[in-house]
Amino acid sequence: MTQQEIPLSPIATGLSGSIPTDALCRTWWEQCDMLDNIKQHSQLVAEVATTLAMLAVECGRGNTTDLPGADFVQAVRAAGLLHDLGKTYTIVHGGNHSQIGAAWTMELTRNPAIAQGVMHHVYWPGQLDLNMHFLPLAIIYADKRVRHDALVCVEERFADLMDRYGTNERSRGWIERSRRQNIELEHLLSIFLEEDIHAYPFDRRRLVG
Ligand SMILES: [Fe+2]
């Protein structure tokens, strides 16, 4: 019997231990063979997440991860850029793209806050406490406002997810659970950021980077 070939990680061993720039995140996209449509999606998720982080800084709530304002915004942005880093691998080899993407992000950045944002970008397993967990919660929500490469509302995004992934009772249950979490998250973000986040014009704001 021949052994199954185990593919090697495409990631090199250069570890920065800091908050990566956009340019560095994009070199990692290439190393991980990210597909063009996932790049476009990731870019837009990062823009939405960046806006949420900037709003947090503006209302004095941008230091929730013990980072000064600019670092805080870039940490959230980098997590948005990297959130689907594991996607191509799992399309080819199966498995969970959040987990493999988070492992690679940890290896690349040595920054557990950013890796955590990648790990939990589908569903937050604990309390929706924006003071404690702004970064991963911002990534979860931003990812649910971007369908492919277009800004949409949460309900439109979930209608699409239900169409594509709601193939059985179990998967429909997970999608519905996630939809409810995001509706609650939108409400909590609106209070936390003192803006109506549902109606916020994410595409009209000048963005960093
Ligand atoms: Fe994803």
Short mmCIF file of C-alpha atoms and ligand atoms in Angstrom, two decimals:
data_model
loop_
_atom_site.label_atom_id
_atom_site.label_comp_id
_atom_site.label_asym_id
_atom_site.label_seq_id
_atom_site.Cartn_x
_atom_site.Cartn_y
_atom_site.Cartn_z
CA MET A 1 0.00 0.00 0.00
CA THR A 2 1.42 3.40 -0.92
CA GLN A 3 1.28 6.14 1.66
CA GLN A 4 -0.82 9.17 0.91
CA GLU A 5 1.34 12.11 0.00
CA ILE A 6 1.09 14.87 2.61
CA PRO A 7 1.54 18.29 1.01
CA LEU A 8 3.98 20.69 2.63
CA SER A 9 2.98 24.11 3.89
CA PRO A 10 3.70 26.75 1.23
CA ILE A 11 4.78 29.13 3.97
CA ALA A 12 8.41 30.10 4.49
CA THR A 13 9.81 30.38 8.00
CA GLY A 14 10.40 34.16 8.20
CA LEU A 15 8.55 35.21 11.33
CA SER A 16 7.86 38.86 12.01
CA GLY A 17 6.14 38.64 15.38
CA SER A 18 4.31 41.90 14.69
CA ILE A 19 1.40 43.41 12.81
CA PRO A 20 1.89 42.82 9.08
CA THR A 21 1.54 45.52 6.46
CA ASP A 22 -0.92 45.14 3.61
CA ALA A 23 1.98 44.41 1.25
CA LEU A 24 3.20 41.56 3.43
CA CYS A 25 -0.29 40.09 3.69
CA ARG A 26 -0.45 40.12 -0.12
CA THR A 27 2.83 38.26 -0.45
CA TRP A 28 1.32 35.61 1.83
CA TRP A 29 -1.76 35.46 -0.41
CA GLU A 30 0.58 34.53 -3.24
CA GLN A 31 2.46 31.96 -1.17
CA CYS A 32 -0.83 30.31 -0.28
CA ASP A 33 -2.07 30.33 -3.89
CA MET A 34 -5.08 32.48 -3.07
CA LEU A 35 -7.59 32.58 -5.91
CA ASP A 36 -8.37 35.96 -7.46
CA ASN A 37 -11.99 35.99 -6.33
CA ILE A 38 -10.90 35.24 -2.74
CA LYS A 39 -8.37 38.09 -2.94
CA GLN A 40 -11.14 40.48 -4.01
CA HIS A 41 -13.40 39.21 -1.25
CA SER A 42 -10.60 39.49 1.36
CA GLN A 43 -9.75 43.03 0.28
CA LEU A 44 -13.33 44.20 0.71
CA VAL A 45 -13.74 42.39 4.05
CA ALA A 46 -10.56 44.16 5.19
CA GLU A 47 -12.01 47.54 4.10
CA VAL A 48 -15.21 46.97 6.09
CA ALA A 49 -13.25 45.73 9.12
CA THR A 50 -10.90 48.73 8.85
CA THR A 51 -13.87 51.10 8.89
CA LEU A 52 -15.26 49.41 11.99
CA ALA A 53 -11.85 49.70 13.69
CA MET A 54 -11.54 53.39 12.72
CA LEU A 55 -15.00 54.08 14.11
CA ALA A 56 -13.91 52.38 17.33
CA VAL A 57 -10.83 54.61 17.54
CA GLU A 58 -12.96 57.71 16.83
CA CYS A 59 -15.28 57.01 19.72
CA GLY A 60 -12.43 56.19 22.08
CA ARG A 61 -12.89 52.44 21.99
CA GLY A 62 -9.98 51.56 19.73
CA ASN A 63 -7.58 50.27 22.36
CA THR A 64 -9.45 47.16 23.29
CA THR A 65 -6.52 44.88 22.50
CA ASP A 66 -3.90 47.04 24.26
CA LEU A 67 -2.70 48.44 20.97
CA PRO A 68 -2.33 52.15 20.16
CA GLY A 69 -4.95 53.36 17.66
CA ALA A 70 -3.02 52.96 14.40
CA ASP A 71 -1.71 49.51 15.36
CA PHE A 72 -5.19 48.50 16.44
CA VAL A 73 -6.64 49.49 13.07
CA GLN A 74 -3.87 47.70 11.14
CA ALA A 75 -4.24 44.55 13.27
CA VAL A 76 -7.95 44.40 12.47
CA ARG A 77 -7.23 45.15 8.79
CA ALA A 78 -4.55 42.43 8.56
CA ALA A 79 -6.94 39.88 10.07
CA GLY A 80 -9.45 40.85 7.37
CA LEU A 81 -6.85 40.45 4.63
CA LEU A 82 -5.78 37.07 5.99
CA HIS A 83 -9.11 35.60 7.10
CA ASP A 84 -9.44 33.26 4.11
CA LEU A 85 -5.74 32.39 3.82
CA GLY A 86 -6.51 28.67 4.20
CA LYS A 87 -9.21 28.61 1.53
CA THR A 88 -7.27 27.30 -1.47
CA TYR A 89 -5.69 24.54 0.58
CA THR A 90 -9.03 23.24 1.82
CA ILE A 91 -10.61 23.47 -1.61
CA VAL A 92 -7.89 21.05 -2.76
CA HIS A 93 -7.37 18.92 0.34
CA GLY A 94 -10.57 19.34 2.40
CA GLY A 95 -10.76 20.30 6.07
CA ASN A 96 -11.53 23.55 7.82
CA HIS A 97 -10.21 26.70 6.18
CA SER A 98 -10.49 28.80 9.37
CA GLN A 99 -8.29 26.39 11.30
CA ILE A 100 -5.61 25.92 8.67
CA GLY A 101 -5.64 29.66 7.91
CA ALA A 102 -5.26 30.51 11.60
CA ALA A 103 -2.38 28.04 12.00
CA TRP A 104 -0.59 29.61 9.03
CA THR A 105 -1.31 33.14 10.28
CA MET A 106 0.16 32.23 13.65
CA GLU A 107 3.22 30.77 11.96
CA LEU A 108 3.65 33.86 9.81
CA THR A 109 2.89 36.62 12.29
CA ARG A 110 3.31 35.07 15.73
CA ASN A 111 0.45 37.36 16.59
CA PRO A 112 -2.30 35.39 18.37
CA ALA A 113 -4.81 38.25 18.18
CA ILE A 114 -4.66 38.24 14.38
CA ALA A 115 -4.63 34.43 14.25
CA GLN A 116 -7.67 34.39 16.51
CA GLY A 117 -9.52 36.66 14.09
CA VAL A 118 -8.81 34.17 11.31
CA MET A 119 -9.68 31.17 13.47
CA HIS A 120 -13.10 32.46 14.48
CA HIS A 121 -14.19 34.38 11.40
CA VAL A 122 -17.22 32.14 10.88
CA TYR A 123 -18.70 32.03 14.38
CA TRP A 124 -17.73 33.40 17.78
CA PRO A 125 -18.05 30.64 20.38
CA GLY A 126 -18.42 32.92 23.43
CA GLN A 127 -20.15 36.10 24.55
CA LEU A 128 -20.43 38.92 22.03
CA ASP A 129 -18.38 41.26 24.19
CA LEU A 130 -16.94 43.99 21.96
CA ASN A 131 -14.74 45.37 24.72
CA MET A 132 -13.02 42.03 25.07
CA HIS A 133 -13.16 40.64 21.52
CA PHE A 134 -13.46 43.50 19.08
CA LEU A 135 -11.01 42.12 16.50
CA PRO A 136 -12.55 38.68 15.86
CA LEU A 137 -16.09 40.05 16.11
CA ALA A 138 -15.30 42.80 13.58
CA ILE A 139 -13.94 40.18 11.16
CA ILE A 140 -16.98 37.92 11.60
CA TYR A 141 -19.31 40.81 10.86
CA ALA A 142 -17.26 42.27 7.99
CA ASP A 143 -17.16 38.85 6.32
CA LYS A 144 -20.97 38.73 6.50
CA ARG A 145 -21.31 42.10 4.76
CA VAL A 146 -19.34 41.00 1.68
CA ARG A 147 -20.79 38.50 -0.79
CA HIS A 148 -17.97 37.57 -3.14
CA ASP A 149 -16.70 41.06 -4.03
CA ALA A 150 -19.84 43.10 -3.33
CA LEU A 151 -21.08 44.91 -0.25
CA VAL A 152 -24.44 43.51 0.85
CA CYS A 153 -26.55 43.46 4.01
CA VAL A 154 -26.40 40.54 6.44
CA GLU A 155 -29.67 39.03 5.21
CA GLU A 156 -28.50 39.01 1.57
CA ARG A 157 -25.23 37.38 2.53
CA PHE A 158 -27.04 34.65 4.45
CA ALA A 159 -29.55 34.05 1.67
CA ASP A 160 -26.55 33.34 -0.56
CA LEU A 161 -24.86 31.12 2.07
CA MET A 162 -28.11 29.19 2.51
CA ASP A 163 -28.37 28.69 -1.27
CA ARG A 164 -24.81 27.43 -1.60
CA TYR A 165 -24.22 25.54 1.65
CA GLY A 166 -27.67 24.83 3.14
CA THR A 167 -27.78 21.35 1.64
CA ASN A 168 -29.18 19.51 4.67
CA GLU A 169 -30.95 20.15 7.97
CA ARG A 170 -27.69 20.24 9.92
CA SER A 171 -25.93 22.76 7.70
CA ARG A 172 -29.06 24.92 7.55
CA GLY A 173 -29.08 24.91 11.37
CA TRP A 174 -25.45 26.13 11.51
CA ILE A 175 -26.14 28.86 8.96
CA GLU A 176 -29.22 30.02 10.86
CA ARG A 177 -27.25 30.08 14.12
CA SER A 178 -24.60 32.22 12.44
CA ARG A 179 -27.23 34.52 10.91
CA ARG A 180 -28.75 35.16 14.33
CA GLN A 181 -25.32 35.87 15.78
CA ASN A 182 -24.64 38.45 13.08
CA ILE A 183 -27.99 40.19 13.53
CA GLU A 184 -27.20 40.51 17.23
CA LEU A 185 -23.65 41.59 16.44
CA GLU A 186 -24.91 44.33 14.11
CA HIS A 187 -27.11 45.64 16.90
CA LEU A 188 -24.26 45.54 19.44
CA LEU A 189 -21.80 47.17 17.03
CA SER A 190 -24.27 49.99 16.41
CA ILE A 191 -24.41 50.73 20.14
CA PHE A 192 -20.67 50.27 20.64
CA LEU A 193 -19.65 52.44 17.68
CA GLU A 194 -22.52 54.96 18.03
CA GLU A 195 -23.48 54.50 14.37
CA ASP A 196 -26.29 52.66 12.60
CA ILE A 197 -24.01 49.94 11.24
CA HIS A 198 -26.73 48.36 9.08
CA ALA A 199 -27.12 51.64 7.15
CA TYR A 200 -23.48 52.73 7.30
CA PRO A 201 -22.02 53.57 3.85
CA PHE A 202 -18.88 51.44 4.08
CA ASP A 203 -18.02 52.06 0.44
CA ARG A 204 -18.04 55.84 0.73
CA ARG A 205 -15.50 56.23 3.44
CA ARG A 206 -11.86 56.99 2.76
CA LEU A 207 -9.97 53.92 3.85
CA VAL A 208 -6.42 53.46 5.04
CA GLY A 209 -3.77 51.59 3.11
FE FE B 1 -13.93 32.22 5.18
#
